[in-house]
């Protein structure tokens, strides 16, 4: 299947320019490419060509020989400024990967493999306590590498806030800083996301999210 890219789907390139990653929403996967000196791409081989959500079939059979968690509905990718970590935003989760020197990805283990929205019924991630992670549209890492932010595409449009730890794992901020949502009064057909701050404006159904180059704004 071939899909066109909109502006907010721009492919993330690692800081050293040697790797490109593509989120596959239909296949619930992330594809891994080497970027050559002339700008052309070569998909990595074998187990490193792509990572696909465990149990994904979609009627066509699995594409990837490596399976992962938190990749269902993969729609966005972010690479950390130090090039050590790659994150994938899915339908209800953020998957966390370390990036090796050849550009291949290894999913973090245990509680750090991915963070899933707490209100969802399916159990896929080691961390099931996420807030404001329904239908993620966009994710980005701050220029200093200390934080990651996500934008949810459901009615509340929640913007979730995370600290990025030294090992590349994510910890959602607490209290009022867990996330900001617009749906405080349970408007529309969906319930509130449960964010610590429910007074956001202009966030409905999310969209593209970006951290400014100086790290001062989102």
Coordinates of C-alpha atoms in Angstrom, one line a residue:
X1 CA 0.0 0.0 0.0
X2 CA 1.3 3.5 -0.8
X3 CA 0.3 6.6 1.1
X4 CA 1.1 10.3 0.4
X5 CA 2.7 12.4 3.1
X6 CA 1.2 15.6 4.4
X7 CA 3.4 18.4 5.7
X8 CA 3.0 17.3 9.4
X9 CA 4.1 13.8 8.4
X10 CA 7.6 14.9 7.5
X11 CA 10.1 12.0 7.9
X12 CA 12.4 12.3 10.9
X13 CA 16.1 12.2 10.1
X14 CA 18.6 11.5 12.8
X15 CA 20.9 14.4 13.8
X16 CA 23.9 12.9 12.1
X17 CA 21.9 12.5 8.9
X18 CA 22.5 8.8 8.5
X19 CA 19.1 7.3 9.3
X20 CA 15.5 7.8 8.4
X21 CA 12.5 6.2 10.0
X22 CA 8.9 5.8 8.7
X23 CA 5.8 5.1 10.8
X24 CA 3.3 2.8 9.1
X25 CA -0.2 3.4 10.4
X26 CA -1.8 0.6 8.4
X27 CA 0.8 -2.0 9.3
X28 CA 1.4 -0.8 12.9
X29 CA 5.1 -0.7 12.3
X30 CA 8.2 1.4 12.0
X31 CA 10.6 1.0 9.0
X32 CA 14.3 1.6 9.3
X33 CA 16.5 3.1 6.5
X34 CA 20.1 4.2 6.1
X35 CA 20.5 7.5 4.4
X36 CA 23.4 7.6 1.9
X37 CA 25.7 10.4 1.1
X38 CA 23.7 11.4 -2.0
X39 CA 20.5 11.5 0.0
X40 CA 19.1 8.1 -1.3
X41 CA 17.7 5.6 1.2
X42 CA 18.5 1.9 1.7
X43 CA 16.3 -0.1 4.0
X44 CA 18.2 -2.0 6.6
X45 CA 18.2 -5.8 6.2
X46 CA 17.0 -8.8 8.0
X47 CA 15.6 -8.3 11.5
X48 CA 16.4 -4.6 11.3
X49 CA 14.3 -3.7 8.3
X50 CA 11.3 -2.9 10.4
X51 CA 9.6 -3.6 13.7
X52 CA 5.8 -4.4 13.8
X53 CA 3.2 -4.6 16.5
X54 CA 3.1 -8.1 18.0
X55 CA 0.3 -10.1 16.4
X56 CA -0.5 -7.7 13.6
X57 CA -1.9 -9.3 10.5
X58 CA -4.3 -6.9 8.7
X59 CA -5.3 -9.7 6.3
X60 CA -2.0 -9.6 4.5
X61 CA 0.3 -11.4 7.0
X62 CA 3.1 -9.7 9.0
X63 CA 5.7 -7.6 7.1
X64 CA 8.5 -7.6 9.7
X65 CA 10.4 -10.4 11.3
X66 CA 10.9 -8.3 14.5
X67 CA 7.9 -7.6 16.7
X68 CA 7.3 -4.8 19.2
X69 CA 4.8 -3.3 21.5
X70 CA 2.9 0.1 21.5
X71 CA 3.1 0.3 17.7
X72 CA -0.6 -0.1 16.9
X73 CA -1.7 2.7 14.5
X74 CA 1.8 4.1 14.4
X75 CA 1.5 7.6 13.1
X76 CA 4.5 9.7 14.2
X77 CA 8.2 9.4 14.9
X78 CA 10.6 11.5 16.9
X79 CA 14.4 11.2 17.2
X80 CA 16.2 12.6 20.2
X81 CA 18.8 15.3 19.5
X82 CA 21.6 13.1 20.7
X83 CA 20.5 10.4 18.2
X84 CA 20.4 7.8 20.9
X85 CA 16.6 7.3 21.1
X86 CA 13.6 7.0 18.7
X87 CA 10.0 7.3 19.8
X88 CA 6.8 6.2 17.9
X89 CA 3.4 7.6 18.7
X90 CA 0.5 5.2 18.0
X91 CA -3.2 4.9 18.5
X92 CA -3.0 5.0 22.3
X93 CA 0.7 4.7 23.2
X94 CA 4.3 5.9 22.8
X95 CA 6.9 3.2 22.0
X96 CA 10.4 3.7 23.2
X97 CA 13.6 2.5 21.3
X98 CA 17.3 2.8 21.6
X99 CA 19.2 3.6 18.4
X100 CA 22.3 1.6 17.6
X101 CA 25.3 2.9 15.7
X102 CA 24.1 1.3 12.4
X103 CA 20.7 3.0 12.8
X104 CA 18.9 -0.1 13.8
X105 CA 16.4 0.1 16.7
X106 CA 16.0 -2.0 19.8
X107 CA 12.9 -1.6 22.0
X108 CA 13.5 -0.8 25.6
X109 CA 12.5 -3.6 28.0
X110 CA 10.1 -4.1 30.8
X111 CA 8.1 -1.1 32.0
X112 CA 10.0 1.1 29.5
X113 CA 9.0 -0.6 26.3
X114 CA 6.1 1.7 25.8
X115 CA 3.6 3.9 27.7
X116 CA -0.1 3.2 27.0
X117 CA -3.2 5.2 27.8
X118 CA -4.5 4.1 31.2
X119 CA -8.2 4.2 30.1
X120 CA -7.7 1.7 27.3
X121 CA -8.8 -1.9 27.8
X122 CA -6.1 -3.7 25.8
X123 CA -2.9 -4.5 27.6
X124 CA 0.2 -4.1 25.5
X125 CA 2.8 -1.9 27.3
X126 CA 4.9 -2.3 30.4
X127 CA 3.5 1.0 31.6
X128 CA -0.3 1.2 31.5
X129 CA -0.6 4.6 33.3
X130 CA -0.4 7.1 30.5
X131 CA -2.8 10.0 30.4
X132 CA -4.0 11.9 27.3
X133 CA -2.5 9.4 24.8
X134 CA -5.6 8.6 22.8
X135 CA -5.1 8.7 19.0
X136 CA -1.7 10.4 18.9
X137 CA -1.1 12.6 15.9
X138 CA 2.3 14.1 16.6
X139 CA 5.3 13.8 19.0
X140 CA 8.5 15.8 19.4
X141 CA 11.6 15.9 21.6
X142 CA 12.9 19.2 23.1
X143 CA 16.2 20.4 21.7
X144 CA 18.0 19.8 25.0
X145 CA 16.7 16.2 25.0
X146 CA 15.1 16.5 28.4
X147 CA 11.4 16.3 27.4
X148 CA 9.0 14.7 24.9
X149 CA 5.5 16.1 24.1
X150 CA 2.6 14.4 22.3
X151 CA -0.6 15.7 20.7
X152 CA -3.7 13.6 20.8
X153 CA -6.1 13.5 17.9
X154 CA -9.3 12.7 19.8
X155 CA -11.9 15.3 20.8
X156 CA -9.9 16.5 23.9
X157 CA -6.8 17.2 21.9
X158 CA -4.6 16.5 25.0
X159 CA -1.0 17.6 24.9
X160 CA 0.9 15.2 27.2
X161 CA 4.2 16.1 28.8
X162 CA 7.1 13.7 29.6
X163 CA 10.6 13.8 31.1
X164 CA 13.2 11.9 29.1
X165 CA 15.6 10.0 31.4
X166 CA 19.3 9.3 30.9
X167 CA 18.6 5.8 29.4
X168 CA 16.1 7.2 26.9
X169 CA 13.0 6.0 28.8
X170 CA 10.1 8.3 29.4
X171 CA 8.3 9.4 32.6
X172 CA 5.1 11.3 32.4
X173 CA 5.1 14.5 34.5
X174 CA 2.7 14.5 37.4
X175 CA -0.2 16.5 38.7
X176 CA -1.2 19.5 36.8
X177 CA 1.7 18.9 34.4
X178 CA 0.7 15.5 33.2
X179 CA -1.2 16.9 30.2
X180 CA -3.3 19.8 29.0
X181 CA -6.8 19.1 27.5
X182 CA -9.7 21.1 26.2
X183 CA -12.6 18.8 27.1
X184 CA -13.1 19.7 30.7
X185 CA -16.9 19.6 30.5
X186 CA -17.1 16.3 28.8
X187 CA -18.3 17.9 25.6
X188 CA -18.9 15.8 22.5
X189 CA -19.0 12.0 22.5
X190 CA -15.8 11.3 24.3
X191 CA -15.0 11.5 28.0
X192 CA -12.3 13.8 29.4
X193 CA -8.7 12.5 29.1
X194 CA -8.1 13.0 32.8
X195 CA -5.3 15.5 32.4
X196 CA -4.1 17.6 35.4
X197 CA -4.9 20.7 33.5
X198 CA -8.3 20.9 31.8
X199 CA -8.4 24.5 30.7
X200 CA -6.8 24.3 27.3
X201 CA -8.1 26.2 24.3
X202 CA -7.7 25.5 20.6
X203 CA -6.7 21.9 21.1
X204 CA -9.7 19.9 19.8
X205 CA -8.7 16.8 17.9
X206 CA -5.0 17.6 18.1
X207 CA -2.8 18.0 15.1
X208 CA 0.9 18.8 14.4
X209 CA 3.1 19.5 17.4
X210 CA 6.6 21.0 17.4
X211 CA 9.1 22.3 20.0
X212 CA 10.7 25.6 19.1
X213 CA 14.5 25.5 18.2
X214 CA 15.4 27.4 21.4
X215 CA 13.2 24.9 23.5
X216 CA 11.2 27.8 25.0
X217 CA 7.9 27.0 23.4
X218 CA 5.7 24.1 22.1

